[in-house]
Amino acid sequence: MTTVEHAAGATGASERVGLNRQSVSGLVFGLLGVALIAGVAPAISGADRRFNFEPPPDPAGIGFHAPTWVTAIGVLLVLTAVLGFAPPAARRWASPARLLSAVALVPLVLVLSLALSDNPSTNIVNLFNESLVLATPLALGAMTGLWCERSGIINIGIEGTMLAGAGIGYMTYATIGDAQSTGWLWFSILISVLAGGLVAALLAVLSIRFGVNQIVGGVVINLFALGLTGFLRSQVIVKTGITTGVGTSEFGLPLLSQIPVIGDQLFRGKPIYWMMYLVVIGTWVVMFRTPWGLRVRSCGENPHAAETLGVNVVRIRYQSVILGGLIAGLAGAWFSMESQARFEDNITNAAGFIALAALIFGKWTPWGAFGGALLFGFSRALGTRLQLLGVEVSGFEIPSEFLQALPFVVTLVVVAGAVGRSIPPAAAGQPFHRSR
């Protein structure tokens, strides 16, 4: 077979793979759409439901007829499936239609949740705010991974770094400030941040200085943090008798918190929550708008080429990993001194691994990773909301264990769907040795 025939065969194979993938996604949307139109919409309650925009007693909101909404979304899904099988001239609309259909799944879940519960209404602005709050440690963890992997170091130890920051910070707060003093609270948050940087420095030494496999190094960090914080809790925190304390206080942003209906819900929050936005914006500005950020990215793509241009690759990688550790330490402080004001074993509950999934989902970009964190935060908030609504299917209430597992199910689905289309930095995970 000639080279031309080989090339033609390869091209044809890739086209068939692309067509199959598009066809499969269209088939899934189509089957779901038909199920919604023919099966779900006729079976759910036809009583009017309401999305509220503010708390009782007299909230503004919008009413809707659940079967009509379900039918409309089903029609959209079927149309998306048809476009997936359409001729090439019309197929250019298939990708926007799939995106729109994916977004429509969010109101679909909310509509079905209300239709399958005895509650006539739910506050969706509050749900969105809860999603943002729960996305705080995930977004911070994703920024940690972004700094590390953009410089060429894979960081599986985000979970352990967060956990160490949470445990060491709260131990400091309990032993020095009795978990009550505002001044010692901020000092303890600083200790959390520094503890995260110290743990990240250990990962940097293992990966950069000694060339340890970066995946193995991250696992070591996670196990070390789990054992260390467990020891600190049992031997220090519990013995002080101060297992709970006073966390950070909520405040509203000037002017924005005064906006009618949504201001008091969306623009009030606690300090680390607001710091999360500063970290995301700062990461985007520094990494993509400054010379130092360009050096970081060059070290993750082609470190030897960067070295020939005078970039100190080793120093850049140390700086990036430690910076990421400081951010992860702040995420740990959110758990123990803002969200719960106490420390329990494994308080982070796999948030570091979900943050990695958000990073992959966001294709190693700050805003994409933030979007992924918001998606996972929404899945957690939704699980809690479904519990409160008491959603029932054919008289059977959905078990709370399933709702608690919802964020992890979303993680699996997102990673399975995004990994094949996300391309990490070319040199991520590869040890670097100076040429001179």
GROMACS .gro file of C-alpha atoms in nm:
model
  436
    1MET     CA    1   0.000   0.000   0.000
    2THR     CA    2   0.136   0.342  -0.091
    3THR     CA    3   0.196   0.630   0.148
    4VAL     CA    4  -0.097   0.817  -0.006
    5GLU     CA    5  -0.326   0.519   0.058
    6HIS     CA    6  -0.205   0.499   0.417
    7ALA     CA    7  -0.277   0.869   0.465
    8ALA     CA    8  -0.619   0.837   0.305
    9GLY     CA    9  -0.700   0.538   0.524
   10ALA     CA   10  -0.592   0.725   0.838
   11THR     CA   11  -0.799   1.027   0.739
   12GLY     CA   12  -1.102   0.811   0.672
   13ALA     CA   13  -1.059   0.635   1.007
   14SER     CA   14  -1.040   0.966   1.196
   15GLU     CA   15  -1.350   1.091   1.017
   16ARG     CA   16  -1.536   0.773   1.110
   17VAL     CA   17  -1.429   0.811   1.474
   18GLY     CA   18  -1.546   1.173   1.479
   19LEU     CA   19  -1.875   1.078   1.312
   20ASN     CA   20  -1.928   0.794   1.560
   21ARG     CA   21  -1.864   1.019   1.858
   22GLN     CA   22  -2.102   1.282   1.728
   23SER     CA   23  -2.360   1.020   1.643
   24VAL     CA   24  -2.339   0.862   1.988
   25SER     CA   25  -2.382   1.197   2.164
   26GLY     CA   26  -2.674   1.278   1.934
   27LEU     CA   27  -2.829   0.940   2.006
   28VAL     CA   28  -2.801   0.995   2.382
   29PHE     CA   29  -2.964   1.339   2.358
   30GLY     CA   30  -3.234   1.202   2.130
   31LEU     CA   31  -3.323   0.910   2.357
   32LEU     CA   32  -3.332   1.139   2.659
   33GLY     CA   33  -3.550   1.389   2.472
   34VAL     CA   34  -3.798   1.121   2.362
   35ALA     CA   35  -3.811   0.984   2.718
   36LEU     CA   36  -3.887   1.333   2.853
   37ILE     CA   37  -4.161   1.401   2.598
   38ALA     CA   38  -4.329   1.061   2.594
   39GLY     CA   39  -4.264   0.930   2.944
   40VAL     CA   40  -4.168   1.193   3.200
   41ALA     CA   41  -4.382   1.495   3.108
   42PRO     CA   42  -4.716   1.307   3.112
   43ALA     CA   43  -4.628   1.136   3.442
   44ILE     CA   44  -4.532   1.433   3.658
   45SER     CA   45  -4.766   1.659   3.849
   46GLY     CA   46  -4.934   1.930   3.648
   47ALA     CA   47  -4.962   2.165   3.946
   48ASP     CA   48  -4.790   2.499   3.902
   49ARG     CA   49  -4.450   2.542   4.067
   50ARG     CA   50  -4.246   2.853   4.134
   51PHE     CA   51  -3.882   2.964   4.125
   52ASN     CA   52  -3.829   3.230   4.391
   53PHE     CA   53  -3.558   3.497   4.375
   54GLU     CA   54  -3.555   3.601   4.739
   55PRO     CA   55  -3.647   3.462   5.084
   56PRO     CA   56  -4.002   3.462   5.232
   57PRO     CA   57  -4.242   3.601   5.335
   58ASP     CA   58  -4.332   3.769   5.004
   59PRO     CA   59  -4.061   3.667   4.757
   60ALA     CA   60  -4.039   3.778   4.397
   61GLY     CA   61  -4.034   3.485   4.157
   62ILE     CA   62  -4.166   3.323   3.845
   63GLY     CA   63  -4.426   3.048   3.817
   64PHE     CA   64  -4.413   2.766   3.565
   65HIS     CA   65  -4.598   2.457   3.450
   66ALA     CA   66  -4.359   2.165   3.499
   67PRO     CA   67  -4.484   1.934   3.218
   68THR     CA   68  -4.458   2.219   2.967
   69TRP     CA   69  -4.098   2.293   3.066
   70VAL     CA   70  -4.002   1.926   3.052
   71THR     CA   71  -4.161   1.890   2.708
   72ALA     CA   72  -3.983   2.202   2.577
   73ILE     CA   73  -3.645   2.077   2.697
   74GLY     CA   74  -3.720   1.735   2.548
   75VAL     CA   75  -3.790   1.897   2.210
   76LEU     CA   76  -3.456   2.083   2.235
   77LEU     CA   77  -3.274   1.755   2.302
   78VAL     CA   78  -3.443   1.582   2.009
   79LEU     CA   79  -3.353   1.874   1.782
   80THR     CA   80  -2.993   1.848   1.901
   81ALA     CA   81  -2.994   1.479   1.808
   82VAL     CA   82  -3.132   1.555   1.462
   83LEU     CA   83  -2.858   1.812   1.402
   84GLY     CA   84  -2.602   1.550   1.499
   85PHE     CA   85  -2.715   1.336   1.205
   86ALA     CA   86  -2.782   1.629   0.971
   87PRO     CA   87  -2.596   1.689   0.643
   88PRO     CA   88  -2.259   1.869   0.674
   89ALA     CA   89  -2.413   2.205   0.572
   90ALA     CA   90  -2.643   2.205   0.876
   91ARG     CA   91  -2.407   2.023   1.111
   92ARG     CA   92  -2.227   2.345   1.205
   93TRP     CA   93  -2.519   2.412   1.438
   94ALA     CA   94  -2.471   2.079   1.619
   95SER     CA   95  -2.202   2.199   1.861
   96PRO     CA   96  -2.395   2.511   1.979
   97ALA     CA   97  -2.705   2.293   2.014
   98ARG     CA   98  -2.518   2.039   2.229
   99LEU     CA   99  -2.387   2.318   2.450
  100LEU     CA  100  -2.735   2.467   2.486
  101SER     CA  101  -2.878   2.123   2.565
  102ALA     CA  102  -2.612   2.063   2.829
  103VAL     CA  103  -2.696   2.397   2.993
  104ALA     CA  104  -3.068   2.313   2.975
  105LEU     CA  105  -3.008   2.006   3.192
  106VAL     CA  106  -2.966   2.237   3.494
  107PRO     CA  107  -3.320   2.386   3.483
  108LEU     CA  108  -3.448   2.041   3.387
  109VAL     CA  109  -3.315   1.893   3.713
  110LEU     CA  110  -3.461   2.182   3.914
  111VAL     CA  111  -3.801   2.158   3.743
  112LEU     CA  112  -3.817   1.782   3.797
  113SER     CA  113  -3.706   1.821   4.160
  114LEU     CA  114  -3.993   2.055   4.236
  115ALA     CA  115  -4.241   1.849   4.035
  116LEU     CA  116  -4.147   1.534   4.230
  117SER     CA  117  -4.168   1.696   4.573
  118ASP     CA  118  -4.444   1.839   4.790
  119ASN     CA  119  -4.278   2.183   4.795
  120PRO     CA  120  -4.437   2.434   4.558
  121SER     CA  121  -4.129   2.660   4.529
  122THR     CA  122  -3.756   2.693   4.584
  123ASN     CA  123  -3.513   2.988   4.593
  124ILE     CA  124  -3.281   2.955   4.293
  125VAL     CA  125  -3.075   3.267   4.372
  126ASN     CA  126  -2.990   3.117   4.709
  127LEU     CA  127  -2.903   2.788   4.534
  128PHE     CA  128  -2.663   2.971   4.302
  129ASN     CA  129  -2.504   3.147   4.599
  130GLU     CA  130  -2.462   2.815   4.781
  131SER     CA  131  -2.295   2.676   4.468
  132LEU     CA  132  -2.044   2.962   4.466
  133VAL     CA  133  -1.966   2.920   4.835
  134LEU     CA  134  -1.917   2.543   4.803
  135ALA     CA  135  -1.699   2.604   4.496
  136THR     CA  136  -1.454   2.813   4.704
  137PRO     CA  137  -1.208   2.537   4.806
  138LEU     CA  138  -1.246   2.368   4.468
  139ALA     CA  139  -1.155   2.685   4.279
  140LEU     CA  140  -0.860   2.750   4.510
  141GLY     CA  141  -0.745   2.389   4.471
  142ALA     CA  142  -0.777   2.417   4.093
  143MET     CA  143  -0.558   2.730   4.099
  144THR     CA  144  -0.302   2.531   4.300
  145GLY     CA  145  -0.297   2.263   4.033
  146LEU     CA  146  -0.285   2.526   3.760
  147TRP     CA  147   0.031   2.689   3.896
  148CYS     CA  148   0.200   2.354   3.947
  149GLU     CA  149   0.111   2.188   3.620
  150ARG     CA  150   0.164   2.498   3.407
  151SER     CA  151   0.521   2.497   3.538
  152GLY     CA  152   0.561   2.126   3.463
  153ILE     CA  153   0.492   1.963   3.803
  154ILE     CA  154   0.191   1.734   3.841
  155ASN     CA  155   0.042   1.788   4.186
  156ILE     CA  156  -0.169   1.498   4.310
  157GLY     CA  157  -0.106   1.621   4.664
  158ILE     CA  158  -0.355   1.910   4.659
  159GLU     CA  159  -0.582   1.715   4.893
  160GLY     CA  160  -0.303   1.661   5.146
  161THR     CA  161  -0.185   2.021   5.122
  162MET     CA  162  -0.538   2.147   5.196
  163LEU     CA  163  -0.574   1.902   5.483
  164ALA     CA  164  -0.243   2.006   5.638
  165GLY     CA  165  -0.339   2.374   5.615
  166ALA     CA  166  -0.678   2.307   5.774
  167GLY     CA  167  -0.538   2.099   6.060
  168ILE     CA  168  -0.232   2.305   6.148
  169GLY     CA  169  -0.427   2.631   6.121
  170TYR     CA  170  -0.706   2.519   6.352
  171MET     CA  171  -0.458   2.366   6.598
  172THR     CA  172  -0.290   2.706   6.619
  173TYR     CA  173  -0.625   2.880   6.666
  174ALA     CA  174  -0.734   2.640   6.941
  175THR     CA  175  -0.409   2.633   7.138
  176ILE     CA  176  -0.316   3.001   7.117
  177GLY     CA  177  -0.647   3.184   7.074
  178ASP     CA  178  -0.890   2.937   7.236
  179ALA     CA  179  -1.071   2.943   6.898
  180GLN     CA  180  -1.245   3.266   7.002
  181SER     CA  181  -1.020   3.565   6.927
  182THR     CA  182  -1.053   3.750   6.596
  183GLY     CA  183  -0.688   3.851   6.601
  184TRP     CA  184  -0.567   3.495   6.658
  185LEU     CA  185  -0.814   3.375   6.395
  186TRP     CA  186  -0.640   3.577   6.124
  187PHE     CA  187  -0.300   3.473   6.255
  188SER     CA  188  -0.412   3.109   6.232
  189ILE     CA  189  -0.534   3.159   5.876
  190LEU     CA  190  -0.187   3.292   5.795
  191ILE     CA  191  -0.039   2.980   5.957
  192SER     CA  192  -0.266   2.766   5.737
  193VAL     CA  193  -0.136   2.943   5.427
  194LEU     CA  194   0.227   2.902   5.536
  195ALA     CA  195   0.168   2.536   5.624
  196GLY     CA  196   0.035   2.478   5.273
  197GLY     CA  197   0.344   2.643   5.129
  198LEU     CA  198   0.571   2.428   5.348
  199VAL     CA  199   0.401   2.104   5.242
  200ALA     CA  200   0.422   2.213   4.877
  201ALA     CA  201   0.792   2.286   4.925
  202LEU     CA  202   0.835   1.924   5.034
  203LEU     CA  203   0.666   1.810   4.713
  204ALA     CA  204   0.887   2.046   4.513
  205VAL     CA  205   1.203   1.905   4.671
  206LEU     CA  206   1.093   1.548   4.605
  207SER     CA  207   0.996   1.620   4.243
  208ILE     CA  208   1.260   1.872   4.137
  209ARG     CA  209   1.566   1.803   4.352
  210PHE     CA  210   1.543   1.426   4.380
  211GLY     CA  211   1.343   1.350   4.066
  212VAL     CA  212   1.087   1.134   4.246
  213ASN     CA  213   0.795   1.029   4.030
  214GLN     CA  214   0.553   1.319   4.069
  215ILE     CA  215   0.244   1.099   4.106
  216VAL     CA  216   0.416   0.899   4.380
  217GLY     CA  217   0.531   1.221   4.546
  218GLY     CA  218   0.174   1.352   4.554
  219VAL     CA  219   0.046   1.030   4.708
  220VAL     CA  220   0.319   1.055   4.974
  221ILE     CA  221   0.204   1.410   5.055
  222ASN     CA  222  -0.157   1.295   5.091
  223LEU     CA  223  -0.069   1.008   5.323
  224PHE     CA  224   0.169   1.224   5.526
  225ALA     CA  225  -0.095   1.497   5.573
  226LEU     CA  226  -0.363   1.243   5.667
  227GLY     CA  227  -0.143   1.092   5.937
  228LEU     CA  228  -0.007   1.425   6.063
  229THR     CA  229  -0.346   1.591   6.099
  230GLY     CA  230  -0.496   1.282   6.260
  231PHE     CA  231  -0.218   1.289   6.519
  232LEU     CA  232  -0.258   1.664   6.580
  233ARG     CA  233  -0.632   1.629   6.628
  234SER     CA  234  -0.615   1.339   6.874
  235GLN     CA  235  -0.307   1.450   7.066
  236VAL     CA  236  -0.342   1.830   7.062
  237ILE     CA  237  -0.682   1.964   6.957
  238VAL     CA  238  -0.901   1.714   7.145
  239LYS     CA  239  -0.686   1.746   7.458
  240THR     CA  240  -0.740   2.123   7.463
  241GLY     CA  241  -1.115   2.061   7.487
  242ILE     CA  242  -1.176   2.324   7.218
  243THR     CA  243  -1.322   2.124   6.933
  244THR     CA  244  -1.536   2.410   6.797
  245GLY     CA  245  -1.478   2.783   6.780
  246VAL     CA  246  -1.575   3.111   6.620
  247GLY     CA  247  -1.514   3.135   6.247
  248THR     CA  248  -1.483   3.429   6.011
  249SER     CA  249  -1.773   3.675   5.990
  250GLU     CA  250  -1.992   3.752   5.692
  251PHE     CA  251  -2.000   4.099   5.538
  252GLY     CA  252  -2.156   4.261   5.232
  253LEU     CA  253  -1.979   4.439   4.949
  254PRO     CA  254  -2.052   4.813   4.953
  255LEU     CA  255  -2.328   4.921   4.711
  256LEU     CA  256  -2.355   4.577   4.548
  257SER     CA  257  -2.515   4.421   4.856
  258GLN     CA  258  -2.784   4.692   4.838
  259ILE     CA  259  -2.912   4.578   4.496
  260PRO     CA  260  -3.281   4.484   4.531
  261VAL     CA  261  -3.381   4.116   4.537
  262ILE     CA  262  -3.037   3.960   4.470
  263GLY     CA  263  -2.790   4.195   4.642
  264ASP     CA  264  -2.820   4.063   4.997
  265GLN     CA  265  -2.793   3.702   4.874
  266LEU     CA  266  -2.517   3.718   4.612
  267PHE     CA  267  -2.297   3.996   4.746
  268ARG     CA  268  -2.266   3.893   5.109
  269GLY     CA  269  -2.002   3.645   5.208
  270LYS     CA  270  -1.706   3.561   5.427
  271PRO     CA  271  -1.346   3.675   5.374
  272ILE     CA  272  -1.189   3.360   5.224
  273TYR     CA  273  -1.484   3.333   4.985
  274TRP     CA  274  -1.404   3.680   4.851
  275MET     CA  275  -1.032   3.602   4.848
  276MET     CA  276  -1.109   3.314   4.611
  277TYR     CA  277  -1.217   3.562   4.343
  278LEU     CA  278  -0.899   3.764   4.395
  279VAL     CA  279  -0.689   3.448   4.359
  280VAL     CA  280  -0.864   3.345   4.036
  281ILE     CA  281  -0.836   3.694   3.885
  282GLY     CA  282  -0.478   3.733   4.009
  283THR     CA  283  -0.382   3.395   3.860
  284TRP     CA  284  -0.525   3.492   3.524
  285VAL     CA  285  -0.353   3.833   3.523
  286VAL     CA  286  -0.012   3.708   3.639
  287MET     CA  287   0.000   3.391   3.432
  288PHE     CA  288  -0.130   3.536   3.104
  289ARG     CA  289  -0.048   3.906   3.125
  290THR     CA  290   0.303   3.923   3.276
  291PRO     CA  291   0.652   3.815   3.168
  292TRP     CA  292   0.688   3.594   3.475
  293GLY     CA  293   0.366   3.413   3.387
  294LEU     CA  294   0.501   3.354   3.037
  295ARG     CA  295   0.814   3.199   3.190
  296VAL     CA  296   0.601   2.970   3.404
  297ARG     CA  297   0.406   2.851   3.103
  298SER     CA  298   0.723   2.803   2.898
  299CYS     CA  299   0.865   2.580   3.172
  300GLY     CA  300   0.559   2.360   3.148
  301GLU     CA  301   0.565   2.338   2.769
  302ASN     CA  302   0.931   2.321   2.672
  303PRO     CA  303   1.170   2.370   2.967
  304HIS     CA  304   1.487   2.314   2.763
  305ALA     CA  305   1.389   2.581   2.512
  306ALA     CA  306   1.310   2.813   2.804
  307GLU     CA  307   1.653   2.743   2.951
  308THR     CA  308   1.825   2.842   2.628
  309LEU     CA  309   1.648   3.179   2.657
  310GLY     CA  310   1.790   3.236   3.005
  311VAL     CA  311   1.496   3.114   3.215
  312ASN     CA  312   1.595   2.944   3.540
  313VAL     CA  313   1.357   2.651   3.507
  314VAL     CA  314   1.434   2.498   3.847
  315ARG     CA  315   1.373   2.824   4.032
  316ILE     CA  316   1.050   2.893   3.838
  317ARG     CA  317   0.919   2.547   3.923
  318TYR     CA  318   1.002   2.588   4.291
  319GLN     CA  319   0.829   2.926   4.298
  320SER     CA  320   0.519   2.800   4.119
  321VAL     CA  321   0.474   2.489   4.332
  322ILE     CA  322   0.519   2.682   4.658
  323LEU     CA  323   0.282   2.955   4.538
  324GLY     CA  324   0.028   2.684   4.461
  325GLY     CA  325   0.082   2.543   4.810
  326LEU     CA  326   0.007   2.880   4.969
  327ILE     CA  327  -0.323   2.890   4.778
  328ALA     CA  328  -0.406   2.533   4.889
  329GLY     CA  329  -0.334   2.633   5.249
  330LEU     CA  330  -0.590   2.912   5.215
  331ALA     CA  331  -0.839   2.653   5.089
  332GLY     CA  332  -0.765   2.444   5.398
  333ALA     CA  333  -0.834   2.746   5.620
  334TRP     CA  334  -1.175   2.777   5.451
  335PHE     CA  335  -1.271   2.433   5.581
  336SER     CA  336  -1.158   2.467   5.941
  337MET     CA  337  -1.196   2.840   6.011
  338GLU     CA  338  -1.466   2.969   5.778
  339SER     CA  339  -1.703   2.693   5.674
  340GLN     CA  340  -1.715   2.486   5.994
  341ALA     CA  341  -1.496   2.655   6.259
  342ARG     CA  342  -1.364   2.317   6.375
  343PHE     CA  343  -1.137   2.040   6.255
  344GLU     CA  344  -1.234   1.680   6.192
  345ASP     CA  345  -1.030   1.397   6.044
  346ASN     CA  346  -1.027   1.416   5.663
  347ILE     CA  347  -1.233   1.736   5.675
  348THR     CA  348  -1.150   1.816   5.312
  349ASN     CA  349  -1.344   1.507   5.195
  350ALA     CA  350  -1.168   1.461   4.856
  351ALA     CA  351  -1.201   1.829   4.761
  352GLY     CA  352  -0.843   1.825   4.629
  353PHE     CA  353  -0.919   1.548   4.382
  354ILE     CA  354  -1.239   1.718   4.267
  355ALA     CA  355  -1.031   2.036   4.219
  356LEU     CA  356  -0.803   1.838   3.987
  357ALA     CA  357  -1.108   1.729   3.789
  358ALA     CA  358  -1.216   2.094   3.765
  359LEU     CA  359  -0.869   2.182   3.635
  360ILE     CA  360  -0.890   1.913   3.366
  361PHE     CA  361  -1.244   2.018   3.279
  362GLY     CA  362  -1.124   2.378   3.244
  363LYS     CA  363  -0.836   2.274   3.015
  364TRP     CA  364  -0.571   2.423   3.243
  365THR     CA  365  -0.707   2.778   3.221
  366PRO     CA  366  -0.808   2.994   3.522
  367TRP     CA  367  -1.161   3.075   3.408
  368GLY     CA  368  -1.225   2.727   3.274
  369ALA     CA  369  -1.110   2.575   3.603
  370PHE     CA  370  -1.331   2.819   3.793
  371GLY     CA  371  -1.624   2.711   3.575
  372GLY     CA  372  -1.548   2.347   3.657
  373ALA     CA  373  -1.533   2.429   4.029
  374LEU     CA  374  -1.870   2.604   4.002
  375LEU     CA  375  -2.015   2.296   3.831
  376PHE     CA  376  -1.902   2.071   4.116
  377GLY     CA  377  -2.011   2.327   4.375
  378PHE     CA  378  -2.354   2.330   4.212
  379SER     CA  379  -2.373   1.950   4.226
  380ARG     CA  380  -2.304   1.961   4.600
  381ALA     CA  381  -2.554   2.239   4.661
  382LEU     CA  382  -2.810   2.057   4.448
  383GLY     CA  383  -2.766   1.736   4.647
  384THR     CA  384  -2.839   1.925   4.967
  385ARG     CA  385  -3.137   2.103   4.812
  386LEU     CA  386  -3.287   1.777   4.687
  387GLN     CA  387  -3.266   1.640   5.039
  388LEU     CA  388  -3.450   1.944   5.175
  389LEU     CA  389  -3.717   1.920   4.906
  390GLY     CA  390  -3.777   1.553   4.982
  391VAL     CA  391  -3.780   1.443   4.617
  392GLU     CA  392  -3.971   1.119   4.560
  393VAL     CA  393  -3.987   0.893   4.255
  394SER     CA  394  -4.300   0.673   4.244
  395GLY     CA  395  -4.344   0.724   4.618
  396PHE     CA  396  -3.982   0.629   4.694
  397GLU     CA  397  -3.769   0.906   4.845
  398ILE     CA  398  -3.422   0.934   4.696
  399PRO     CA  399  -3.169   0.808   4.956
  400SER     CA  400  -2.948   1.073   5.113
  401GLU     CA  401  -2.641   0.859   5.037
  402PHE     CA  402  -2.708   0.892   4.666
  403LEU     CA  403  -2.742   1.268   4.695
  404GLN     CA  404  -2.416   1.289   4.893
  405ALA     CA  405  -2.244   1.090   4.618
  406LEU     CA  406  -2.373   1.326   4.347
  407PRO     CA  407  -2.054   1.542   4.331
  408PHE     CA  408  -1.840   1.233   4.278
  409VAL     CA  409  -2.072   1.101   4.008
  410VAL     CA  410  -2.047   1.437   3.833
  411THR     CA  411  -1.667   1.419   3.870
  412LEU     CA  412  -1.653   1.080   3.696
  413VAL     CA  413  -1.883   1.192   3.415
  414VAL     CA  414  -1.696   1.518   3.355
  415VAL     CA  415  -1.349   1.362   3.362
  416ALA     CA  416  -1.459   1.078   3.134
  417GLY     CA  417  -1.600   1.329   2.889
  418ALA     CA  418  -1.324   1.591   2.912
  419VAL     CA  419  -0.995   1.401   2.940
  420GLY     CA  420  -0.987   1.302   2.574
  421ARG     CA  421  -1.034   1.662   2.462
  422SER     CA  422  -0.811   1.831   2.720
  423ILE     CA  423  -0.442   1.860   2.642
  424PRO     CA  424  -0.219   1.919   2.947
  425PRO     CA  425   0.107   2.118   2.935
  426ALA     CA  426   0.351   1.918   2.722
  427ALA     CA  427   0.623   1.885   2.989
  428ALA     CA  428   0.394   1.820   3.286
  429GLY     CA  429   0.526   1.527   3.486
  430GLN     CA  430   0.863   1.520   3.313
  431PRO     CA  431   1.171   1.570   3.534
  432PHE     CA  432   1.407   1.847   3.424
  433HIS     CA  433   1.786   1.831   3.434
  434ARG     CA  434   2.002   2.132   3.365
  435SER     CA  435   2.203   2.107   3.045
  436ARG     CA  436   2.498   2.280   3.205
   0.00000   0.00000   0.00000
